[in-house]
Short mmCIF file of C-alpha atoms and ligand atoms in Angstrom, two decimals:
data_model
loop_
_atom_site.label_atom_id
_atom_site.label_comp_id
_atom_site.label_asym_id
_atom_site.label_seq_id
_atom_site.Cartn_x
_atom_site.Cartn_y
_atom_site.Cartn_z
CA UNK A 1 -12.35 -229.91 88.72
CA UNK A 2 -12.10 -226.24 87.83
CA UNK A 3 -9.19 -224.05 88.89
CA UNK A 4 -9.87 -220.33 88.78
CA UNK A 5 -8.21 -217.07 89.80
CA UNK A 6 -9.04 -213.39 89.53
CA UNK A 7 -6.23 -210.99 88.70
CA UNK A 8 -5.74 -207.38 87.65
CA UNK A 9 -3.68 -206.32 84.66
CA UNK A 10 -2.30 -202.96 83.69
CA UNK A 11 -0.45 -202.33 80.45
CA UNK A 12 2.36 -199.74 80.51
CA UNK A 13 1.51 -196.05 80.10
CA UNK A 14 2.90 -194.10 77.15
CA UNK A 15 5.71 -191.66 78.01
CA UNK A 16 5.05 -187.91 77.71
CA UNK A 17 6.41 -185.79 74.90
CA UNK A 18 9.12 -183.32 75.93
CA UNK A 19 9.13 -179.52 75.66
CA UNK A 20 12.65 -178.25 75.13
CA UNK A 21 14.65 -175.81 72.98
CA UNK A 22 18.10 -176.30 71.58
CA UNK A 23 20.67 -174.29 73.54
CA UNK A 24 24.36 -174.01 72.82
CA UNK A 25 27.09 -171.40 73.03
CA UNK A 26 26.44 -169.18 70.06
CA UNK A 27 22.88 -170.54 69.64
CA UNK A 28 21.07 -169.09 72.65
CA UNK A 29 17.69 -169.33 70.95
CA UNK A 30 17.68 -172.61 69.07
CA UNK A 31 14.59 -174.34 67.73
CA UNK A 32 12.34 -176.81 69.53
CA UNK A 33 14.00 -180.17 70.16
CA UNK A 34 11.68 -182.00 72.57
CA UNK A 35 11.43 -185.69 71.64
CA UNK A 36 8.49 -188.09 71.68
CA UNK A 37 7.58 -190.41 74.55
CA UNK A 38 7.90 -194.18 74.11
CA UNK A 39 4.92 -196.54 73.92
CA UNK A 40 3.90 -198.51 77.00
CA UNK A 41 4.44 -202.27 77.04
CA UNK A 42 1.39 -204.43 76.30
CA UNK A 43 0.35 -207.50 78.27
CA UNK A 44 -0.12 -210.85 76.55
CA UNK A 45 -1.22 -214.28 77.72
CA UNK A 46 0.74 -217.20 76.26
CA UNK A 47 -0.55 -220.78 76.38
CA UNK A 48 2.00 -223.12 77.89
CA UNK A 49 1.53 -226.89 77.84
CA UNK A 50 4.03 -227.32 80.67
CA UNK A 51 1.80 -225.47 83.11
CA UNK A 52 -1.09 -227.42 84.57
CA UNK A 53 -2.62 -225.26 87.26
CA UNK A 54 -3.17 -221.59 88.09
CA UNK A 55 -1.29 -221.99 91.36
CA UNK A 56 1.39 -219.42 90.42
CA UNK A 57 -1.31 -216.73 90.23
CA UNK A 58 -2.41 -217.16 93.84
CA UNK A 59 0.50 -215.23 95.28
CA UNK A 60 0.18 -212.17 93.07
CA UNK A 61 -2.88 -210.15 92.15
CA UNK A 62 -1.58 -207.32 89.96
CA UNK A 63 0.44 -207.69 86.75
CA UNK A 64 1.78 -204.52 85.12
CA UNK A 65 3.47 -203.87 81.78
CA UNK A 66 6.42 -201.47 81.63
CA UNK A 67 5.76 -197.75 81.10
CA UNK A 68 7.27 -195.99 78.08
CA UNK A 69 10.05 -193.49 78.79
CA UNK A 70 9.41 -189.74 78.50
CA UNK A 71 10.81 -187.87 75.49
CA UNK A 72 14.12 -186.08 75.97
CA UNK A 73 16.08 -183.09 74.73
CA UNK A 74 17.80 -183.21 71.33
CA UNK A 75 14.74 -185.01 69.87
CA UNK A 76 15.51 -188.08 71.92
CA UNK A 77 12.73 -190.64 71.90
CA UNK A 78 11.68 -192.22 75.18
CA UNK A 79 12.28 -195.98 75.23
CA UNK A 80 9.29 -198.23 74.55
CA UNK A 81 8.15 -200.23 77.58
CA UNK A 82 8.79 -203.96 77.31
CA UNK A 83 5.79 -206.16 76.59
CA UNK A 84 4.81 -208.52 79.40
CA UNK A 85 4.08 -212.12 78.43
CA UNK A 86 2.27 -214.15 81.07
CA UNK A 87 2.24 -217.93 80.73
CA UNK A 88 -1.05 -219.69 81.40
CA UNK A 89 -1.85 -223.41 81.23
CA UNK A 90 -2.87 -224.77 77.85
CA UNK A 91 -6.68 -224.75 77.74
CA UNK A 92 -7.15 -221.70 79.98
CA UNK A 93 -10.30 -219.67 79.36
CA UNK A 94 -9.81 -215.92 79.74
CA UNK A 95 -12.77 -213.82 80.94
CA UNK A 96 -12.89 -210.05 81.22
CA UNK A 97 -14.89 -208.78 84.19
CA UNK A 98 -16.83 -205.65 83.25
CA UNK A 99 -19.62 -204.05 85.26
CA UNK A 100 -20.35 -207.26 87.09
CA UNK A 101 -20.43 -209.32 83.90
CA UNK A 102 -17.98 -211.95 82.71
CA UNK A 103 -17.15 -211.95 79.02
CA UNK A 104 -15.16 -214.80 77.50
CA UNK A 105 -12.43 -213.16 75.43
CA UNK A 106 -9.97 -215.96 74.70
CA UNK A 107 -9.54 -219.71 74.73
CA UNK A 108 -5.83 -220.51 75.08
CA UNK A 109 -6.27 -223.79 73.24
CA UNK A 110 -3.00 -224.00 71.26
CA UNK A 111 0.45 -224.40 72.78
CA UNK A 112 2.34 -221.11 72.29
CA UNK A 113 -0.81 -219.16 71.32
CA UNK A 114 -0.51 -215.49 72.26
CA UNK A 115 -3.40 -213.22 73.12
CA UNK A 116 -3.12 -209.44 73.55
CA UNK A 117 -5.13 -208.76 76.69
CA UNK A 118 -4.13 -205.18 77.60
CA UNK A 119 -2.73 -202.71 75.07
CA UNK A 120 0.06 -200.37 76.12
CA UNK A 121 -0.47 -196.58 76.04
CA UNK A 122 0.86 -194.53 73.13
CA UNK A 123 3.82 -192.20 73.61
CA UNK A 124 3.09 -188.45 73.49
CA UNK A 125 4.62 -186.03 70.98
CA UNK A 126 7.43 -183.64 71.85
CA UNK A 127 7.34 -179.93 70.93
CA UNK A 128 9.66 -180.55 67.95
CA UNK A 129 6.59 -182.03 66.22
CA UNK A 130 4.62 -178.83 66.64
CA UNK A 131 7.06 -176.48 64.89
CA UNK A 132 5.68 -174.65 61.86
CA UNK A 133 6.48 -171.66 59.69
CA UNK A 134 4.25 -169.51 61.86
CA UNK A 135 5.36 -170.94 65.21
CA UNK A 136 9.09 -171.41 65.67
CA UNK A 137 8.85 -171.77 69.44
CA UNK A 138 5.98 -174.16 70.15
CA UNK A 139 5.41 -175.10 73.75
CA UNK A 140 2.80 -177.70 72.90
CA UNK A 141 3.37 -181.38 73.62
CA UNK A 142 1.04 -184.30 74.20
CA UNK A 143 1.14 -186.57 77.25
CA UNK A 144 1.35 -190.31 76.79
CA UNK A 145 -1.96 -192.18 76.93
CA UNK A 146 -2.69 -194.64 79.74
CA UNK A 147 -2.21 -198.36 79.27
CA UNK A 148 -5.39 -200.47 79.38
CA UNK A 149 -6.41 -201.86 82.75
CA UNK A 150 -8.39 -205.06 83.01
CA UNK A 151 -9.99 -207.24 85.66
CA UNK A 152 -9.57 -210.81 84.53
CA UNK A 153 -10.76 -214.23 85.54
CA UNK A 154 -8.72 -217.21 84.40
CA UNK A 155 -10.31 -220.61 84.42
CA UNK A 156 -8.81 -223.97 83.58
CA UNK A 157 -10.39 -227.38 83.70
CA UNK A 158 -7.98 -229.67 85.44
CA UNK A 159 -7.80 -233.20 84.22
CA UNK A 160 -5.49 -235.40 86.21
CA UNK A 161 -3.68 -238.32 84.58
CA UNK A 162 -3.09 -240.18 87.84
CA UNK A 163 -4.98 -239.97 91.12
CA UNK A 164 -3.52 -240.97 94.48
CA UNK A 165 -6.23 -242.64 96.49
CA UNK A 166 -6.06 -244.18 99.91
CA UNK A 167 -7.11 -244.07 103.52
CA UNK A 168 -6.80 -240.85 105.48
CA UNK A 169 -3.25 -240.31 106.76
CA UNK A 170 -1.80 -242.89 104.35
CA UNK A 171 0.84 -240.53 102.93
CA UNK A 172 -0.85 -239.40 99.70
CA UNK A 173 0.10 -235.74 100.08
CA UNK A 174 3.65 -236.71 101.04
CA UNK A 175 3.92 -238.75 97.84
CA UNK A 176 2.46 -235.90 95.73
CA UNK A 177 5.06 -233.50 97.17
CA UNK A 178 7.85 -235.96 96.37
CA UNK A 179 6.69 -236.62 92.80
CA UNK A 180 5.91 -233.04 91.85
CA UNK A 181 6.76 -229.47 92.81
CA UNK A 182 3.51 -229.23 94.76
CA UNK A 183 3.99 -228.12 98.33
CA UNK A 184 0.81 -229.21 100.02
CA UNK A 185 0.12 -229.69 103.70
CA UNK A 186 1.21 -232.93 105.31
CA UNK A 187 0.28 -233.79 108.90
CA UNK A 188 0.00 -236.78 111.10
CA UNK A 189 -3.78 -236.87 111.39
CA UNK A 190 -6.61 -237.95 109.11
CA UNK A 191 -8.37 -235.60 106.69
CA UNK A 192 -5.54 -233.07 106.44
CA UNK A 193 -6.40 -232.72 102.76
CA UNK A 194 -9.94 -231.41 102.31
CA UNK A 195 -10.01 -230.80 98.56
CA UNK A 196 -8.01 -232.36 95.72
CA UNK A 197 -4.49 -231.02 95.10
CA UNK A 198 -2.71 -231.25 91.78
CA UNK A 199 0.91 -231.27 90.75
CA UNK A 200 2.86 -231.63 87.53
CA UNK A 201 5.27 -234.56 87.44
CA UNK A 202 8.12 -234.21 84.96
CA UNK A 203 9.02 -237.51 83.34
CA UNK A 204 12.53 -238.30 82.10
CA UNK A 205 11.35 -238.22 78.48
CA UNK A 206 10.33 -234.59 78.93
CA UNK A 207 6.60 -235.29 79.14
CA UNK A 208 4.48 -234.02 81.99
CA UNK A 209 1.69 -235.82 83.75
CA UNK A 210 -0.74 -234.32 86.21
CA UNK A 211 -1.00 -236.10 89.53
CA UNK A 212 -3.94 -235.52 91.85
CA UNK A 213 -3.92 -236.09 95.59
CA UNK A 214 -7.46 -236.90 96.60
CA UNK A 215 -8.78 -236.40 100.14
CA UNK A 216 -8.74 -239.52 102.24
CA UNK A 217 -11.47 -242.03 101.47
CA UNK A 218 -12.79 -244.43 104.03
CA UNK A 219 -15.00 -247.44 103.70
CA UNK A 220 -18.52 -246.22 103.09
CA UNK A 221 -17.41 -242.94 101.54
CA UNK A 222 -20.00 -243.51 98.83
CA UNK A 223 -22.67 -243.46 101.55
CA UNK A 224 -21.34 -240.20 102.93
CA UNK A 225 -18.84 -241.47 105.54
CA UNK A 226 -15.73 -239.38 106.23
CA UNK A 227 -15.65 -236.54 103.75
CA UNK A 228 -18.28 -238.37 101.77
CA UNK A 229 -18.33 -239.27 98.13
CA UNK A 230 -18.00 -235.81 96.63
CA UNK A 231 -14.51 -236.67 95.47
CA UNK A 232 -15.40 -240.03 94.07
CA UNK A 233 -16.85 -238.20 91.09
CA UNK A 234 -13.51 -236.45 90.70
CA UNK A 235 -11.74 -239.80 90.86
CA UNK A 236 -14.02 -241.17 88.16
CA UNK A 237 -12.65 -238.70 85.62
CA UNK A 238 -9.03 -239.65 86.18
CA UNK A 239 -7.21 -241.94 83.78
CA UNK A 240 -5.07 -243.94 86.24
CA UNK A 241 -5.56 -244.58 89.92
CA UNK A 242 -2.69 -245.30 92.25
CA UNK A 243 -3.56 -246.72 95.67
CA UNK A 244 -1.35 -245.35 98.45
CA UNK A 245 -0.90 -247.38 101.58
CA UNK A 246 1.52 -247.01 104.47
CA UNK A 247 3.73 -250.09 104.51
CA UNK A 248 3.33 -250.41 108.25
CA UNK A 249 -0.45 -250.26 107.94
CA UNK A 250 -2.47 -253.45 108.15
CA UNK A 251 -5.53 -251.74 106.77
CA UNK A 252 -6.29 -252.39 103.14
CA UNK A 253 -7.43 -249.83 100.64
CA UNK A 254 -9.38 -252.49 98.76
CA UNK A 255 -12.77 -251.56 100.16
CA UNK A 256 -12.41 -248.03 98.95
CA UNK A 257 -12.43 -249.27 95.40
CA UNK A 258 -16.04 -250.39 95.81
CA UNK A 259 -17.00 -246.75 95.58
CA UNK A 260 -14.73 -246.03 92.63
CA UNK A 261 -15.47 -247.27 89.17
CA UNK A 262 -12.75 -247.94 86.58
N1 LIG B 1 6.36 -243.98 108.41
C1 LIG B 1 5.98 -243.31 107.32
N2 LIG B 1 5.28 -242.19 107.48
C2 LIG B 1 4.88 -241.53 106.38
C3 LIG B 1 5.17 -241.97 105.06
N3 LIG B 1 4.62 -241.09 104.18
C4 LIG B 1 4.02 -240.14 104.92
N4 LIG B 1 4.17 -240.38 106.24
C5 LIG B 1 3.63 -239.60 107.36
O1 LIG B 1 2.26 -239.90 107.46
C6 LIG B 1 1.52 -238.75 107.91
C7 LIG B 1 0.39 -238.45 106.95
O2 LIG B 1 0.94 -238.04 105.71
P1 LIG B 1 0.09 -237.23 104.64
O3 LIG B 1 0.92 -237.14 103.42
O4 LIG B 1 -0.45 -235.97 105.23
O5 LIG B 1 -1.11 -238.26 104.42
P2 LIG B 1 -2.43 -238.10 103.53
O6 LIG B 1 -2.74 -239.44 102.96
O7 LIG B 1 -2.30 -236.99 102.56
O8 LIG B 1 -3.48 -237.76 104.67
P3 LIG B 1 -4.93 -237.05 104.55
O9 LIG B 1 -4.79 -235.83 103.68
O10 LIG B 1 -5.27 -236.68 105.94
O11 LIG B 1 -5.87 -238.07 103.98
C8 LIG B 1 2.53 -237.62 108.02
O12 LIG B 1 2.92 -237.49 109.37
C9 LIG B 1 3.70 -238.12 107.16
O13 LIG B 1 4.92 -237.55 107.60
C10 LIG B 1 5.92 -243.19 104.92
O14 LIG B 1 6.23 -243.65 103.80
N5 LIG B 1 6.30 -243.81 106.07
MG1 LIG B 2 -3.32 -235.26 102.45
#
């Protein structure tokens, strides 16, 4: 199963250089003292083995780095914008979307790997930089350059360690919510879950396992009954299968296994 999201990124803009002249009692016409602007913060992706899905990206579409500060009087530099590091699941593929094309730019295949995806703008120069023997009162400055903007697609292949399988309305989603931080829909009718949900379960030893809640399967699913057998293929790829059955229920999940190998 593939999880994917599209997001927009903007690195911070560089701050503008300042135009200013030193003024003080007794020095009414001092020299130029406009400082330089700070650089904009860049945006990085960081591979994180403790993240399993791209769920966190669904609530936010735009990610922006911090702008650099403008230059100040007295040759004061503007502050550099802070870099923005965005965690993505280990194994995420990063595509840039350009003119309708998708270009693979990074494979986040090592835990902790960092990838510079949008470079911050460069701070402009203040008028102090433009002083010369022939021009004691320069009014030139340069503005900061813009941070890079990118349209990005993130894609991660989700491989669950454990799949919760069972009849519709058996309590699979309820169990997933209890075991993990997933917050999926639970309701007292069959086929509430229409596509597989995943959650990360934190074990006491610090390890994480990915648990998948599979849509309800009924007898004959492999022949297209209920939601059909589309998800049986998904189940096939999962290491461990955990049958879920309501204690009060007399129905058995055994028959479902006929459609599931392994
Ligand atoms: N009595 C009882 N009810 C439960 C238990 N677990 C879940 N339920 C209830 O059973 C109903 C179905 O729960 P879900 O978690 O949505 O079941 P599901 O297996 O994901 O259902 P589908 O997605 O429709 O296949 C809800 O009303 C739950 O509150 C349980 O252990 N005991
Ligand atoms: Mg469900």
